[in-house]
Coordinates of N, CA and C and ligand atoms in Angstrom, one line a residue:
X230 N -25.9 43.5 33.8 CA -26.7 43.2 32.5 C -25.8 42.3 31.6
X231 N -24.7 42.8 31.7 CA -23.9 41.7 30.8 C -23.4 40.1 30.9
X232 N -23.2 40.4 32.6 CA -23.1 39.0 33.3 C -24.4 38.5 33.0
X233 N -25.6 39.0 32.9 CA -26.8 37.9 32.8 C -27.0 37.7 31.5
X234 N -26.4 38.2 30.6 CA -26.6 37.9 29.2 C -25.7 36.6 28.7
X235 N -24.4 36.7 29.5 CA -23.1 35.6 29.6 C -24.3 34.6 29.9
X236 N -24.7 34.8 31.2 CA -25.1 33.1 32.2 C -26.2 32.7 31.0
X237 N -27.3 33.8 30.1 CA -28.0 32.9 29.6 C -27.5 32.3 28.4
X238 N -26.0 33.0 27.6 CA -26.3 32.6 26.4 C -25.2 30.9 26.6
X239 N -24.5 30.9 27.7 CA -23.7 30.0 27.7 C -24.2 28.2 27.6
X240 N -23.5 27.6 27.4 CA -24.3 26.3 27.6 C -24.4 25.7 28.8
X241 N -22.8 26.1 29.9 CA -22.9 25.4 31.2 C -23.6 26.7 31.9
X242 N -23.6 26.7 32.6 CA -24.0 27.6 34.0 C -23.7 27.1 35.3
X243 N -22.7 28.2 35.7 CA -22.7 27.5 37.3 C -23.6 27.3 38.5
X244 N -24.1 26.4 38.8 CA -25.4 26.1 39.8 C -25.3 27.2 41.0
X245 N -23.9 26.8 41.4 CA -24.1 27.4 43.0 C -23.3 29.0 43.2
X246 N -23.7 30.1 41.8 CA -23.7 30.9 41.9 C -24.6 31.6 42.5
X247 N -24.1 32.6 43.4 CA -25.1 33.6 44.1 C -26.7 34.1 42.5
X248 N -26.1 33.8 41.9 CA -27.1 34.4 40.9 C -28.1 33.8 41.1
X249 N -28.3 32.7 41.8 CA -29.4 31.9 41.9 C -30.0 31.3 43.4
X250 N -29.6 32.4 44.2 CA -29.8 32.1 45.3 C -31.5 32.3 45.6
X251 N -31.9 33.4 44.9 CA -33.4 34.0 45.0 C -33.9 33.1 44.2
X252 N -34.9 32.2 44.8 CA -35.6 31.8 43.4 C -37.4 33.1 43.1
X253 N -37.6 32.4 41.6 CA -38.6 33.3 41.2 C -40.3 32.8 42.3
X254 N -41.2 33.8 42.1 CA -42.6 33.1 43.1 C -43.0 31.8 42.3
X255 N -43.6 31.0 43.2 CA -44.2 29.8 42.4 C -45.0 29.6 42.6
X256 N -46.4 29.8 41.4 CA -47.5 29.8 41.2 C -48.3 28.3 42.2
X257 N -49.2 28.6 42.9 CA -50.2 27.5 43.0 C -50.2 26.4 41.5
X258 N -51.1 25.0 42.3 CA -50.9 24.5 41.0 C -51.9 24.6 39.9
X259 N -53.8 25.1 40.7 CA -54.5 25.7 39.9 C -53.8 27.0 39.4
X260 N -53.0 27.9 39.8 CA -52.6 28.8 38.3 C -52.0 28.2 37.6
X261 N -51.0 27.0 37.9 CA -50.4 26.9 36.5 C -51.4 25.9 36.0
X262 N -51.9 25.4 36.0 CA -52.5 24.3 35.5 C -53.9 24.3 35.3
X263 N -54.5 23.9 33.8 CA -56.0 23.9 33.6 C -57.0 23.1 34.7
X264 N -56.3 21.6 35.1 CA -56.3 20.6 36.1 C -55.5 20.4 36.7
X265 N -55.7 20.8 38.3 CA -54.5 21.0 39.0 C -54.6 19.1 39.9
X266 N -56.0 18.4 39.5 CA -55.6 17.2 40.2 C -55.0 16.0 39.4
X267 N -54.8 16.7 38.2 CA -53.9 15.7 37.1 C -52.8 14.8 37.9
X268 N -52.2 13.7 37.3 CA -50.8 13.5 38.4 C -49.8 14.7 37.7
X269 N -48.8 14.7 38.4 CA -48.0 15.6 38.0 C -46.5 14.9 37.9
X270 N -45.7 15.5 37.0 CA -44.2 15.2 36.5 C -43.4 16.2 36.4
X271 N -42.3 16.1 36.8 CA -41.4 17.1 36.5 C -40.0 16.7 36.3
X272 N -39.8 17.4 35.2 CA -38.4 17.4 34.3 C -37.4 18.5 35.0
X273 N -36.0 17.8 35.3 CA -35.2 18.9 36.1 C -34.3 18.9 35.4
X274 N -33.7 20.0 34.6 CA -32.6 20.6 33.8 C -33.1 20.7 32.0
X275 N -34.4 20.7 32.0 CA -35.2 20.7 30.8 C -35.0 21.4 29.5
X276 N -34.0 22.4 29.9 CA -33.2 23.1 28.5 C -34.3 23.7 27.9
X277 N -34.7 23.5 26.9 CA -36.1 24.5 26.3 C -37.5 23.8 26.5
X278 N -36.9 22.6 26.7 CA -38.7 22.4 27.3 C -39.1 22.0 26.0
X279 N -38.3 21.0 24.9 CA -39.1 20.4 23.7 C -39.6 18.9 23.9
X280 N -39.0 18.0 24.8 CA -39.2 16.9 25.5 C -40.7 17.1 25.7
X281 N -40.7 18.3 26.7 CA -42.2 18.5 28.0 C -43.2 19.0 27.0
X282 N -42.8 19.6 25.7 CA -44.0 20.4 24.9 C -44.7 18.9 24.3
X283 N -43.2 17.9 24.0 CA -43.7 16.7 22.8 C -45.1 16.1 24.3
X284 N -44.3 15.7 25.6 CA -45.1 14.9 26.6 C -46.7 15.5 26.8
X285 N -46.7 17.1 26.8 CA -47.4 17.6 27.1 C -49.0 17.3 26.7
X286 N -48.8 17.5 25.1 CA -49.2 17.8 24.1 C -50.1 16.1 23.5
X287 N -49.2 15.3 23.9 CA -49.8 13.8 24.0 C -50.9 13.2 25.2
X288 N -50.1 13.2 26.2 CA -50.8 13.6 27.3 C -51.1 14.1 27.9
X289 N -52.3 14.1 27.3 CA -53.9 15.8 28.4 C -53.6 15.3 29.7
X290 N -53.7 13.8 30.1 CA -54.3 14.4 31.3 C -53.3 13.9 32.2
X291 N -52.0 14.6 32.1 CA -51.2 14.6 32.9 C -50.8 16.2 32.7
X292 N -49.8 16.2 34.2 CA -49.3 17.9 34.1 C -48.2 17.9 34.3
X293 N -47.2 18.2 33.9 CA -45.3 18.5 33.5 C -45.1 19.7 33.9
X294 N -43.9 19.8 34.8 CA -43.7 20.8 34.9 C -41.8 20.3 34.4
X295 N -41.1 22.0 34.4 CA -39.6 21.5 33.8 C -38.6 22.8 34.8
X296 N -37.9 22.2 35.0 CA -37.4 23.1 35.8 C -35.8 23.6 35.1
X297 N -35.4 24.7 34.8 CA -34.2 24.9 34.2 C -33.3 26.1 34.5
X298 N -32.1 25.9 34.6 CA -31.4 27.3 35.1 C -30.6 28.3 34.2
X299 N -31.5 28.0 33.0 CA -30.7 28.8 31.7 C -32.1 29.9 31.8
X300 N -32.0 31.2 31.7 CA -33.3 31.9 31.9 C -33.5 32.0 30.6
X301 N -32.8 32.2 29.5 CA -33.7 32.9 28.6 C -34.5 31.8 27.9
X302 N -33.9 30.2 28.4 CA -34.8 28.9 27.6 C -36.1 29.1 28.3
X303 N -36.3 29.4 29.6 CA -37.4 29.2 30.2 C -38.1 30.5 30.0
X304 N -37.9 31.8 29.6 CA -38.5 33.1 28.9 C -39.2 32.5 27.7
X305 N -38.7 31.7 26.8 CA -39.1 31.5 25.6 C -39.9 30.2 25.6
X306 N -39.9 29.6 26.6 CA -40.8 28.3 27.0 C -42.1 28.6 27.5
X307 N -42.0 29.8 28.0 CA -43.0 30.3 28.9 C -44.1 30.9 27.5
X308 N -43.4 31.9 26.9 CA -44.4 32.5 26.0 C -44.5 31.3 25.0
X309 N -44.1 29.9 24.6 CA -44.6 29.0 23.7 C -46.0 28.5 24.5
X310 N -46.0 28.2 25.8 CA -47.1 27.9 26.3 C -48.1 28.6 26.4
X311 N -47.8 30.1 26.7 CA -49.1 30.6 26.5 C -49.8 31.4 25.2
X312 N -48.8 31.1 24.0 CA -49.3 31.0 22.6 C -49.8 30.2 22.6
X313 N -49.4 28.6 22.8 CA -50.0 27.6 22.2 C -51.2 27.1 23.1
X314 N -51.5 27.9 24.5 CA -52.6 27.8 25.1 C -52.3 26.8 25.7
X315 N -51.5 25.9 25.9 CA -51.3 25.0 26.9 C -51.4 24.8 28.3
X316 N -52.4 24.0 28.5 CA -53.0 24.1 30.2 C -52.1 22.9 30.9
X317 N -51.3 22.3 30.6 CA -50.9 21.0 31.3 C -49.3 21.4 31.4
X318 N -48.5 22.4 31.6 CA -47.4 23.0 31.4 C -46.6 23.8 31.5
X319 N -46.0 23.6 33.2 CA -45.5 24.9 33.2 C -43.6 24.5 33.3
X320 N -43.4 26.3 33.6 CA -41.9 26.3 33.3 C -41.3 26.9 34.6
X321 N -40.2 26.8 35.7 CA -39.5 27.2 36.5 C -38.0 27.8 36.2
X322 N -38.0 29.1 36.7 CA -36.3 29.1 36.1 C -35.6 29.3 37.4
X323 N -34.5 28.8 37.4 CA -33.9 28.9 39.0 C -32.7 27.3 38.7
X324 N -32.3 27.4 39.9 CA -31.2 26.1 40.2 C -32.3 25.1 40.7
X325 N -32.4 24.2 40.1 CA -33.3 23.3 40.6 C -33.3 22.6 42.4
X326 N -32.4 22.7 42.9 CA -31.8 22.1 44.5 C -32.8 23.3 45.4
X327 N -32.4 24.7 44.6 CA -32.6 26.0 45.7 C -34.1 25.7 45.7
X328 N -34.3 25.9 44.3 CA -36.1 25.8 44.1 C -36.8 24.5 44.9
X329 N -36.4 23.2 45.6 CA -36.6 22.2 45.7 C -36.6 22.4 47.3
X330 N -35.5 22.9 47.7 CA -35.2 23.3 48.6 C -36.2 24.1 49.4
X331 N -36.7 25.0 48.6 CA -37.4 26.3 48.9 C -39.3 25.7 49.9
X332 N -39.3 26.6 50.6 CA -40.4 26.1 51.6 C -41.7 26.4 50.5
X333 N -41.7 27.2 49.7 CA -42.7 27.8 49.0 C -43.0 26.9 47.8
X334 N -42.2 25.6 48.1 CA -42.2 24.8 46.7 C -42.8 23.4 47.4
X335 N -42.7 23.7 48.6 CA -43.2 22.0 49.4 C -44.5 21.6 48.2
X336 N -45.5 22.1 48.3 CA -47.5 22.1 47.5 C -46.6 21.1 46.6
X337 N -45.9 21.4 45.4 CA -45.4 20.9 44.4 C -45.5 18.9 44.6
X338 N -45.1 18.9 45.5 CA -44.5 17.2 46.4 C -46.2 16.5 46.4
X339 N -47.1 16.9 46.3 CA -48.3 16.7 46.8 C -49.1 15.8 45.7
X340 N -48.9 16.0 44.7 CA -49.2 15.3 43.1 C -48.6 14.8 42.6
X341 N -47.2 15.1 42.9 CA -45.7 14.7 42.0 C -46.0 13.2 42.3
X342 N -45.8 12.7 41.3 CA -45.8 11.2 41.0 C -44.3 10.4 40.4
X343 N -43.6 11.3 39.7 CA -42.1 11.4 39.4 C -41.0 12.5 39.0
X344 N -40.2 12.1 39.3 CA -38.9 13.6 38.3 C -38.5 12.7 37.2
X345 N -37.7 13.3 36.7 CA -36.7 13.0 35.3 C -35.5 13.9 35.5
X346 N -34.5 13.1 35.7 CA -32.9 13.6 35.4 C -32.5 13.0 33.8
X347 N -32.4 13.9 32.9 CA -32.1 13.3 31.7 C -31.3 14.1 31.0
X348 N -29.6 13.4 31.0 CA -28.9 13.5 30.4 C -28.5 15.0 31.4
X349 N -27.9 14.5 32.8 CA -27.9 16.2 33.0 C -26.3 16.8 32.8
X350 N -26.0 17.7 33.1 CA -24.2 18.6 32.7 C -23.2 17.2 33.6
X351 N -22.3 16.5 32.9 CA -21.6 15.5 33.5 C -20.5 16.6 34.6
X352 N -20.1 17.7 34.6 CA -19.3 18.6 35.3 C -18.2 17.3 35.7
X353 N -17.1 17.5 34.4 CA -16.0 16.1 34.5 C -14.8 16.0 35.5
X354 N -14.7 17.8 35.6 CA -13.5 17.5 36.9 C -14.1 17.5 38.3
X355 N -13.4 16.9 38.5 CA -13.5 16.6 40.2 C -14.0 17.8 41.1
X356 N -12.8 18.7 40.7 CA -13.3 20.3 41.3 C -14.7 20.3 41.5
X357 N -15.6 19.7 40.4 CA -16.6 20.5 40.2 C -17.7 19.5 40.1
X358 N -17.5 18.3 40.7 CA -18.7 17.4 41.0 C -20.0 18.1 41.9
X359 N -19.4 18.6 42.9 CA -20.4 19.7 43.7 C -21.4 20.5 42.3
X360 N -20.8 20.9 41.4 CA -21.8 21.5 40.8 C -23.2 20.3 40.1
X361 N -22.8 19.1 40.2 CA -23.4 18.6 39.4 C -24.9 18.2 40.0
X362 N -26.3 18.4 39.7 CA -27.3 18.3 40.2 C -27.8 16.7 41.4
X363 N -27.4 15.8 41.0 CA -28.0 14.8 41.7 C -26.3 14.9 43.0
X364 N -27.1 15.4 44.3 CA -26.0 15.3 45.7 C -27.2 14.6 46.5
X365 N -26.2 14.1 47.6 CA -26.9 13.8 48.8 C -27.9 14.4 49.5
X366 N -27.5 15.7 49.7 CA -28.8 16.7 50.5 C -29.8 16.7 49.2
X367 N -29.5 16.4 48.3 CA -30.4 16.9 47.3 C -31.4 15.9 47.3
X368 N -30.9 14.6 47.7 CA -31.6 13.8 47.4 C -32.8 13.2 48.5
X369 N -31.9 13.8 49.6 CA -32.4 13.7 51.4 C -33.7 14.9 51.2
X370 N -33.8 16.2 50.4 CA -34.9 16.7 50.4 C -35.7 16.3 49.3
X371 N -35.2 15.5 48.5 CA -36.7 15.1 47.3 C -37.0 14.0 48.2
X372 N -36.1 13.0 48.3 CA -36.5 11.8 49.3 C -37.9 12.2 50.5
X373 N -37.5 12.9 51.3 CA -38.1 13.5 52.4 C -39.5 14.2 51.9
X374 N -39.8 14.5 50.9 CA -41.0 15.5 50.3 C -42.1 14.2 49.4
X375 N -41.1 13.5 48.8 CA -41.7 12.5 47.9 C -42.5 12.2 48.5
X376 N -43.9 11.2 47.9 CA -44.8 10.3 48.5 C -44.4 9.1 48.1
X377 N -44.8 8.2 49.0 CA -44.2 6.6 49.3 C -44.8 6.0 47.6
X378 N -44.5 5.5 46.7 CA -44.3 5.3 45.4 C -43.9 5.7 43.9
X379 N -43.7 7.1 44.5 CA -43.2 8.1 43.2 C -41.5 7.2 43.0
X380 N -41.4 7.7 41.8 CA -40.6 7.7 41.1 C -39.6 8.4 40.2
X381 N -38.1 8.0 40.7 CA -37.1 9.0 39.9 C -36.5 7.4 38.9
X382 N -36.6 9.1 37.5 CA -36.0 8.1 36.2 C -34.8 9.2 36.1
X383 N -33.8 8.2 35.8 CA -32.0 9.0 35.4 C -31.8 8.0 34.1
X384 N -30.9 9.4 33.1 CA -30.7 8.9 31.6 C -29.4 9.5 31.8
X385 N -28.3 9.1 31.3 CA -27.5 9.7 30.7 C -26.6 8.9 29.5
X386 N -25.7 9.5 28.9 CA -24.9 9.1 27.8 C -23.1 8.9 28.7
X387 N -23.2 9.3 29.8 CA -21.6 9.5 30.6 C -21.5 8.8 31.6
X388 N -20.7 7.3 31.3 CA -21.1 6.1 31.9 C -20.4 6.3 33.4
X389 N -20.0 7.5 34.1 CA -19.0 7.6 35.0 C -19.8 8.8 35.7
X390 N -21.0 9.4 35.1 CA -21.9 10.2 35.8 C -22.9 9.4 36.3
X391 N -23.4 8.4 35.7 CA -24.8 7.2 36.1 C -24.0 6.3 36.8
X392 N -23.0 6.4 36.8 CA -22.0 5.4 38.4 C -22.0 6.6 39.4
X393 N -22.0 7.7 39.4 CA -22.1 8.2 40.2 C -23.6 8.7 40.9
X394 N -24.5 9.0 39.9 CA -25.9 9.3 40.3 C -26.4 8.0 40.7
X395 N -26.2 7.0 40.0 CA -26.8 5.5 40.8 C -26.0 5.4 42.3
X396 N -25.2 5.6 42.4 CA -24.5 5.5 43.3 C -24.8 6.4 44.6
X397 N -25.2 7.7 44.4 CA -25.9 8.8 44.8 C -27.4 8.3 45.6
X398 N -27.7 7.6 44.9 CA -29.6 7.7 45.0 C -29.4 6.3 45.5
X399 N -28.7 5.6 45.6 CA -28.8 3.8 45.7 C -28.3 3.8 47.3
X400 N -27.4 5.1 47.9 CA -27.2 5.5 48.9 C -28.1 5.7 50.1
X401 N -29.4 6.2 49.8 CA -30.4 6.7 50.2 C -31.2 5.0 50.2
X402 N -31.9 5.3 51.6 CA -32.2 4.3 52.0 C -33.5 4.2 51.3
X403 N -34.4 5.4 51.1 CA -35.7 5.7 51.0 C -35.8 5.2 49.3
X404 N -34.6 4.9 48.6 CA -35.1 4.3 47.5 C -34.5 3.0 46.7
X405 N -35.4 2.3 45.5 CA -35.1 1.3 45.8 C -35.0 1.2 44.3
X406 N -34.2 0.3 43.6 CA -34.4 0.3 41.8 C -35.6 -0.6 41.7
X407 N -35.9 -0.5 40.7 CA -36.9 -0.7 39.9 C -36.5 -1.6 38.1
X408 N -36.5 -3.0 38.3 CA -36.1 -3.4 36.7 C -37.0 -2.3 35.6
X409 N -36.8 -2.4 34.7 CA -36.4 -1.8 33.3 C -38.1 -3.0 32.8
X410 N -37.5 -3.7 32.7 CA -38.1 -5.2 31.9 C -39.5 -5.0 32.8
X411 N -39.5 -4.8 34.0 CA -41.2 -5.1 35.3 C -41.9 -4.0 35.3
X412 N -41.2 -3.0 34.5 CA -41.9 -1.4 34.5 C -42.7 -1.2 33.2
X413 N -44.0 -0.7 33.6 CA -44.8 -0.3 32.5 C -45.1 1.3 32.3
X414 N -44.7 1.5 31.5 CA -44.5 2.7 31.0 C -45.7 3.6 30.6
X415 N -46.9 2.2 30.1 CA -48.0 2.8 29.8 C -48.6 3.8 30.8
X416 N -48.2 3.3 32.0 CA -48.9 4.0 33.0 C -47.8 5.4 34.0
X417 N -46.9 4.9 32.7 CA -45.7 6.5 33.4 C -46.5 7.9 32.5
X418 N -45.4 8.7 33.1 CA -45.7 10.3 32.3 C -45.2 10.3 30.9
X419 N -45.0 9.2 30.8 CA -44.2 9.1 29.1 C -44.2 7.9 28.8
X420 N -45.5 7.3 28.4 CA -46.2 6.1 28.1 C -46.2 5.8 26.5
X421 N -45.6 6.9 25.7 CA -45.1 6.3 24.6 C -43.3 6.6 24.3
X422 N -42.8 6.5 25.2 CA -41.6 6.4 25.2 C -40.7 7.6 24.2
X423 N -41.5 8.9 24.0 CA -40.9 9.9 23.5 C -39.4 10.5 24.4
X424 N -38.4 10.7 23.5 CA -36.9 10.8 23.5 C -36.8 12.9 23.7
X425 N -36.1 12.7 24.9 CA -35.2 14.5 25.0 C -34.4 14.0 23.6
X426 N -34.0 16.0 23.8 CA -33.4 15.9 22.6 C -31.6 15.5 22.9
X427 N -31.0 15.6 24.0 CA -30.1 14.9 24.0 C -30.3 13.6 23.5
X428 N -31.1 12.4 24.1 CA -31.1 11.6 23.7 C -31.3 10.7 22.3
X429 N -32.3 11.7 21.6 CA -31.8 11.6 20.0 C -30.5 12.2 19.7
X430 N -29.5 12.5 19.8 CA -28.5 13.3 19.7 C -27.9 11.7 20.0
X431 N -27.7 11.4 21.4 CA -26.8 9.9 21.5 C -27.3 8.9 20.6
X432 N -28.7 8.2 20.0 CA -28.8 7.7 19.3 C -28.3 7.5 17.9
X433 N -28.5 8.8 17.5 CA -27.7 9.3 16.1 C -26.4 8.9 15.8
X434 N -25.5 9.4 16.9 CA -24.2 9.1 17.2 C -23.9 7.8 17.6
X435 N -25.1 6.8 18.3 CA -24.5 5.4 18.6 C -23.7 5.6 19.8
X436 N -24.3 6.4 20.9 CA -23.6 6.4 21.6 C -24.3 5.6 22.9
X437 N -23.6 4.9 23.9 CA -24.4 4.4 25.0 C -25.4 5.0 25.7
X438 N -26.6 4.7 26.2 CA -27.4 5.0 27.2 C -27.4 4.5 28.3
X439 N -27.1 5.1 29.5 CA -27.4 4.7 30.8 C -28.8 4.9 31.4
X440 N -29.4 4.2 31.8 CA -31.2 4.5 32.7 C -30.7 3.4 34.0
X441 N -32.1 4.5 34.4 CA -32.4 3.6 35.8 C -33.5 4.3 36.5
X442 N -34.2 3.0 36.9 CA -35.8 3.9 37.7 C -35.7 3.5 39.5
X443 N -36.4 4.5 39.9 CA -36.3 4.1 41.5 C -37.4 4.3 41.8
X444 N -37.7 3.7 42.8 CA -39.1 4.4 43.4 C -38.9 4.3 45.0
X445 N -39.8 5.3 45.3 CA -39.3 5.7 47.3 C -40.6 4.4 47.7
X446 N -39.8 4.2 48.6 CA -40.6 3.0 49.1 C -40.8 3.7 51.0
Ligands
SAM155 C1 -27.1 18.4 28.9 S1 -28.6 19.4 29.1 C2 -29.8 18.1 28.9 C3 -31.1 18.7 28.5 C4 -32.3 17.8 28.3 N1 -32.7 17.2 29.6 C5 -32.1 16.7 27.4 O1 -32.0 15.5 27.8 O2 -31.9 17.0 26.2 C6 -28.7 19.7 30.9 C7 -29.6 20.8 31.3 O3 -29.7 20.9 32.7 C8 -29.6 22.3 33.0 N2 -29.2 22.4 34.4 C9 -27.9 22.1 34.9 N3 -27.9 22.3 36.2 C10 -29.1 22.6 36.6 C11 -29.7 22.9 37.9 N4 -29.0 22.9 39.0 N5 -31.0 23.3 37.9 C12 -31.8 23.4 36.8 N6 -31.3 23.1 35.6 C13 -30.0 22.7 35.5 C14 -28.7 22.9 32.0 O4 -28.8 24.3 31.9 C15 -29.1 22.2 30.7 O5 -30.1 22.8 30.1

C-alpha cells in the first residue's frame, strides 16, 4: 500500500517495474466511446489528460484515447470524463510498451490514425535509457500493428532525447518523416494546434522545441 502510494505520488516512475507487468482489461471501443467509428488518437505518457480533455472537447468527432503510468492521474481522469459526460475519451493506466504489447490491445490498431509522444521522461543517465518509452521492440510492435499511413508525432524540449527518439524511429524501415511545412494539421487530431501542458511550460521559459512527424508507409 505504501509502495503504491510512493509510485503514484512521484513524478518519475520506473517503467519496467514488475508493478506493471499486469495490465488493467481494455474496454471494446463501443464501450469506451459514444462513436466507436470516429478516427482514433492516442496520447502516450498523458499525465492527467488536460491536453486530451482541451482535444477532446474541440473535436467531437474524433476519439483520444491517453495512455499513462501514474495511476492516480488516470483515477482522476477517468472520473473527469464521466462527470463531464464525455463520449470521445478514454483513459488507460499501465506502462504503455506492456499495454501495446498486450494481445488484448491489438482492436485498438484498427482506427488508430496516430500516437503522440509529447515531451516524454528524458531518463538522462545512460543506466537508464532502457527506461525511456520510445525502444526498438517498441517501435517494431507499433510499426507492425499500424495501418499503412498513420502517423507518429514526437515533441520534446531535450535536444539529446529527439536525437535519440528520431534516431530510434528513423531506424525502422516502416517509417518515413514527414516535413513540418507539407503537413496539414487541419486534418490531424489537433487541427487547431492546441499545446500539452509541458509544452506551454517550455514556451514560457523560451526553451527549444524539438518535433517531428512520421508516417508508416
Ligand atoms: C514529462 S511528462 C509529459 C506529460 C505530457 N505529455 C505533456 O506534454 O505535458 C511524461 C509523462 O509520461 C508518463 N510516462 C513515462 N513513461 C511511461 C510509460 N512507459 N507508459 C505510460 N506513461 C509513461 C509519465 O508518468 C509522465 O506523466
Amino acid at each position: 500500500m505504501i509502495n503504491k502510494l510512493i509510485i503514484d505520488m512521484r513524478q518519475h516512475v520506473n517503467p519496467l517495474s514488475k508493478n506493471f507487468k499486469d495490465i488493467e482489461r481494455i474496454p471494446s471501443l463501443s464501450e469506451m466511446f459514444g462513436n466507436s467509428t470516429f478516427n482514433l488518437h492516442l496520447d502516450i505518457g498523458c499525465a492527467a489528460g488536460e491536453f486530451l480533455f482541451d482535444l477532446a472537447l474541440e473535436n467531437t468527432n474524433w476519439n483520444y484515447i491517453g495512455i499513462e503510468i501514474r495511476e492516480r492521474l488516470v483515477k482522476n481522469a477517468k472520473i473527469k470524463v464521466q462527470e463531464r459526460e464525455i463520449k470521445n475519451l478514454y483513459f488507460i493506466f499501465g506502462n504503455a510498451n506492456n499495454i501495446l504489447n498486450d494481445v488484448q490491445s491489438k482492436f485498438i490498431f484498427e482506427n488508430l490514425k496516430s500516437i503522440s509522444f509529447n515531451f516524454p521522461d528524458p531518463w538522462f543517465k545512460k543506466k537508464h535509457y532502457k527506461r525511456r518509452i520510445i525502444q526498438p521492440d517498441f517501435l517494431n510492435i507499433i510499426s507492425n500493428a499500424l495501418q499503412i499511413g498513420s502517423l507518429i508525432f514526437i515533441k520534446t524540449d531535450v535536444k539529446e532525447l529527439f536525437e535519440y527518439m528520431d534516431s530510434t524511429i528513423s531506424s525502422n524501415l516502416n517509417f518515413q518523416t514527414i516535413d513540418k511545412k507539407d503537413f496539414n494539421y487541419y486534418e490531424s487530431f489537433n487541427p487547431n494546434l492546441i499545446k500539452t501542458n509541458r509544452e506551454k511550460y517550455a514556451i514560457v521559459n523560451q526553451l527549444n522545441i524539438y518535433e517531428k512527424i512520421y508516417i508508416k508507409i
